[in-house]
Tab-separated table of C-alpha atoms in Angstrom:
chain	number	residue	atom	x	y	z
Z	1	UNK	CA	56.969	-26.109	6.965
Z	2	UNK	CA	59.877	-25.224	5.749
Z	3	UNK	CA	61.592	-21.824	4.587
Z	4	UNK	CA	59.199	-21.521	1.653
Z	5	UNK	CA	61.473	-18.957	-0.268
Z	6	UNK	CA	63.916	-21.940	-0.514
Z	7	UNK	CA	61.286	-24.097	-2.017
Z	8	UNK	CA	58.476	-22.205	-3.758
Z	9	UNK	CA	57.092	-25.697	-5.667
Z	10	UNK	CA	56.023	-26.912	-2.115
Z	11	UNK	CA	54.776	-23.211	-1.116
Z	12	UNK	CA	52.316	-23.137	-4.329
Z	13	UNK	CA	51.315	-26.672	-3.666
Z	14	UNK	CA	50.405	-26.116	0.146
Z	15	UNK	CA	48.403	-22.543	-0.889
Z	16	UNK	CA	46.865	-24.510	-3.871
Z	17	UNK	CA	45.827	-27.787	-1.313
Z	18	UNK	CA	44.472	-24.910	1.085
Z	19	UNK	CA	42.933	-22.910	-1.794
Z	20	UNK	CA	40.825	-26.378	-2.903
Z	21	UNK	CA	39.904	-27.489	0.655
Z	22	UNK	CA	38.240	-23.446	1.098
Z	23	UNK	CA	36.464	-24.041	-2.090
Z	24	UNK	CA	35.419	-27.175	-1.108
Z	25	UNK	CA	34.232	-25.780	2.347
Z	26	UNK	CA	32.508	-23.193	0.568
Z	27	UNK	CA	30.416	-25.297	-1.847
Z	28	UNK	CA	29.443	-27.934	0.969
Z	29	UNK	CA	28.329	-24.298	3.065
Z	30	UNK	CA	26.765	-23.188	-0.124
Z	31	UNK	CA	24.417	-26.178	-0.855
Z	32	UNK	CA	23.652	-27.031	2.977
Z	33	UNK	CA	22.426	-22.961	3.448
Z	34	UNK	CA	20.190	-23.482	0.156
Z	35	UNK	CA	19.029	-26.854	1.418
Z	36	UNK	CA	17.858	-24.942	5.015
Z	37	UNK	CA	14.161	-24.346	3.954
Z	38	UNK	CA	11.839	-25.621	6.188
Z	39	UNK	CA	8.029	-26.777	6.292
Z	40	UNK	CA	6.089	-27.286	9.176
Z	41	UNK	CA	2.486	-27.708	9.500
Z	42	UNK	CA	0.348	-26.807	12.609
Z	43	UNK	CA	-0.772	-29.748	15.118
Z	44	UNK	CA	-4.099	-30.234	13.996
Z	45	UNK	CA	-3.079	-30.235	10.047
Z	46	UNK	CA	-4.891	-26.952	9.553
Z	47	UNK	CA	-1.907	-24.832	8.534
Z	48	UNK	CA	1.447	-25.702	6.443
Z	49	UNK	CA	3.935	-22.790	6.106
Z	50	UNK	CA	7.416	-23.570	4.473
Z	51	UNK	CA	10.328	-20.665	4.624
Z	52	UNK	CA	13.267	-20.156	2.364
Z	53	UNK	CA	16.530	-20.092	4.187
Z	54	UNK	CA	16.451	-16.446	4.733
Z	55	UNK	CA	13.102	-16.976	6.896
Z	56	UNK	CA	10.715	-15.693	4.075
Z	57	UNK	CA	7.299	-17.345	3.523
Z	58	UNK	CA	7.530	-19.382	0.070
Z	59	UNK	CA	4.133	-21.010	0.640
Z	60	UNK	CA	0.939	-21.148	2.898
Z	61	UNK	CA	-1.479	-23.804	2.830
Z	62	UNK	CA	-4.838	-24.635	4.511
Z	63	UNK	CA	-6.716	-28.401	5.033
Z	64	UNK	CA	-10.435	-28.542	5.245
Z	65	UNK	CA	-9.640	-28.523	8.957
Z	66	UNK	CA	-8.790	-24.406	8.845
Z	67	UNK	CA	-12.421	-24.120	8.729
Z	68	UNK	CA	-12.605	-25.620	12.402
Z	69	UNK	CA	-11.199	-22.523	13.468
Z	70	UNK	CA	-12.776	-19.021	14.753
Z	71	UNK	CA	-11.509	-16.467	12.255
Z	72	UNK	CA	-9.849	-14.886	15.518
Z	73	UNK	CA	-7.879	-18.113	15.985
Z	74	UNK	CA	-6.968	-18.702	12.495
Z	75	UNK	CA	-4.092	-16.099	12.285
Z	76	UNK	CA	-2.710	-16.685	15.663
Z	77	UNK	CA	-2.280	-20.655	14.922
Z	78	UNK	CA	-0.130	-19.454	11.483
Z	79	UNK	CA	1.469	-17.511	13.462
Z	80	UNK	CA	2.549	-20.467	15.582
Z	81	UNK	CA	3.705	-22.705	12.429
Z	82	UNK	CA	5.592	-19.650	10.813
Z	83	UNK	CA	7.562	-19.027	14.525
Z	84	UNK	CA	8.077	-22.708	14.295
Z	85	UNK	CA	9.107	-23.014	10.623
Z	86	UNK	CA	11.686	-19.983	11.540
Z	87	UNK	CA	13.225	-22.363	14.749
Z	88	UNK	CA	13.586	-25.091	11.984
Z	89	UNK	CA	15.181	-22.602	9.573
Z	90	UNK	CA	17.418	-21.464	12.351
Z	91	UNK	CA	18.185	-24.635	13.724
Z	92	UNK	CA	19.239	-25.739	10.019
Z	93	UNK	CA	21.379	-22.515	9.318
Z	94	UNK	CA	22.942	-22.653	12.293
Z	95	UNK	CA	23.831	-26.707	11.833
Z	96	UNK	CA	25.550	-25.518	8.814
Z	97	UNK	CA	27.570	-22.797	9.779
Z	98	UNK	CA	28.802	-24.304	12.675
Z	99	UNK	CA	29.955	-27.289	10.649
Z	100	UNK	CA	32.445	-24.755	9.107
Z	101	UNK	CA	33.321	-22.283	11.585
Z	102	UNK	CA	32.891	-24.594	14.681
Z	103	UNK	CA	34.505	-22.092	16.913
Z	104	UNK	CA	32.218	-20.960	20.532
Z	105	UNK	CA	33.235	-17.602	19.505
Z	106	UNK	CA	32.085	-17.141	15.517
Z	107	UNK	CA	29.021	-19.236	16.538
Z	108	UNK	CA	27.863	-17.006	19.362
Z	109	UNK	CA	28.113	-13.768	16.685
Z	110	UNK	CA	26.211	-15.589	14.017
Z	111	UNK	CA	23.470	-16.919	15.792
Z	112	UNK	CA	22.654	-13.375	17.832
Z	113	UNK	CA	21.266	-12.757	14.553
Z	114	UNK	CA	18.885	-15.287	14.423
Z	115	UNK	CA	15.383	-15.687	16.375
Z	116	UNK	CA	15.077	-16.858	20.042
Z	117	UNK	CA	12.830	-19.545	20.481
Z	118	UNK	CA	9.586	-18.133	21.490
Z	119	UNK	CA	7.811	-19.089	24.708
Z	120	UNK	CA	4.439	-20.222	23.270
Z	121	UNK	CA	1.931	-17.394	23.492
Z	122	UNK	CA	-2.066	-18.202	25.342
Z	123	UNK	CA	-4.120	-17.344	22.721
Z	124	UNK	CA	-7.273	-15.293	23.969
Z	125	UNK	CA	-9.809	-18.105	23.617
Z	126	UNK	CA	-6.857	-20.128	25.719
Z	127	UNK	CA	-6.866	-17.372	28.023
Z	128	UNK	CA	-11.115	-17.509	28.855
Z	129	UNK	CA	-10.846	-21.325	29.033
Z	130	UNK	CA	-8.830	-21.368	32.511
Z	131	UNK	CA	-11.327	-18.970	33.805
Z	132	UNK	CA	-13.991	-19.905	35.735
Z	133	UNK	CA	-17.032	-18.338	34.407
Z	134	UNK	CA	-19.725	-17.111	36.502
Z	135	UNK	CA	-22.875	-16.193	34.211
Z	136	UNK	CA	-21.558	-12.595	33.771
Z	137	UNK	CA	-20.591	-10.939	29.798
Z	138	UNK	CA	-18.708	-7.986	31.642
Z	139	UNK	CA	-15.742	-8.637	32.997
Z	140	UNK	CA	-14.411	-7.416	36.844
Z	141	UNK	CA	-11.862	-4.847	37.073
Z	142	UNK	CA	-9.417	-5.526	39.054
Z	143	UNK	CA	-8.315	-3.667	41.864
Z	144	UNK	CA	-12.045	-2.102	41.829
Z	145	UNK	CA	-14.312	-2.748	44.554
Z	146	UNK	CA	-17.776	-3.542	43.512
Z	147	UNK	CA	-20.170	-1.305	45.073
Z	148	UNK	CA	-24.176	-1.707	46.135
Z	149	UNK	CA	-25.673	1.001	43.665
Z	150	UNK	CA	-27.906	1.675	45.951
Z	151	UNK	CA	-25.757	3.629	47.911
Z	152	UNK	CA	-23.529	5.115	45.461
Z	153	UNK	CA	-24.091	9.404	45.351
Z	154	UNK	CA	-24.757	10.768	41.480
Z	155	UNK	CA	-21.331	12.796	42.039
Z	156	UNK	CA	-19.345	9.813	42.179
Z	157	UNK	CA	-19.320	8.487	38.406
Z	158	UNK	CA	-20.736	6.060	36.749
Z	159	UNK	CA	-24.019	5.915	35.161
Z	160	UNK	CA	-26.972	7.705	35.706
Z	161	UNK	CA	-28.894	4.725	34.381
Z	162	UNK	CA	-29.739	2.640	37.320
């Protein structure tokens, strides 16, 4: 460019060119952060969650299949489509933002911000299933020795109920 105080016209053109290319930028950000919603439903069909951009619930839906569930397992399988809606969100915001400010550096602040993805939790029904069960309601301690109660004292604990 050259000396813009010798040529102001060409100044005020270039700041008015860059001026309508940050507009545009900012319009195309503008509509493509609004359009970042996201809806997922669960695996089975039970659950649909969508989230606004921000990550807030807009809506929560149940099929027939819901009532499949234990009430137990109900919340933590919402849980599971609202983690996954917020990925999708995420994913979308991020999209956006790094269509405009590309750079490893501005895209590594913004998305520290934003939700890791989640390794997927074992609900507790998930967690009984891969045990082998052997006729018994209580459960073992661990790291506790079973004893013969026959030859357990009355000092040492436990009940007197025998």
């Amino acid at each position: 460019m050259a000396n813009p105080f010798q040529d102001p016209e060409s100044m005020l053109r270039e700041l008015r060119q860059q001026a309508a290319e940050l507009e545009t930028r900012a319009t195309r950000l503008r509509d493509d952060l609004a359009a970042a919603s996201a809806t997922v439903t669960s695996p089975d069909g039970a659950v649909t969650v969508t989230l606004s951009p921000t990550g807030a619930l807009q809506d929560i839906s149940f099929t027939a299949k819901a009532a499949a569930h234990k009430p137990e397992a109900l919340g933590p399988l919402v849980m599971k489509t609202v983690r996954a809606a917020q990925g999708e969100v995420s994913n979308r915001v991020a999209a956006s933002l790094a269509e405009q400010f590309g750079d490893p550096e501005t895209m590594d602040f913004i998305t520290q911000f934003m939700p890791a993805p989640e390794e997927p939790k074992r609900s507790r029904d998930e967690e009984l299933d891969g045990e082998e069960f052997d006729g018994n309601v209580l459960r073992k301690r661990q790291g506790r020795v079973p004893q013969d109660p026959r030859t357990r004292r009355p000092d040492e604990g436990g009940s007197l109920l025998r």
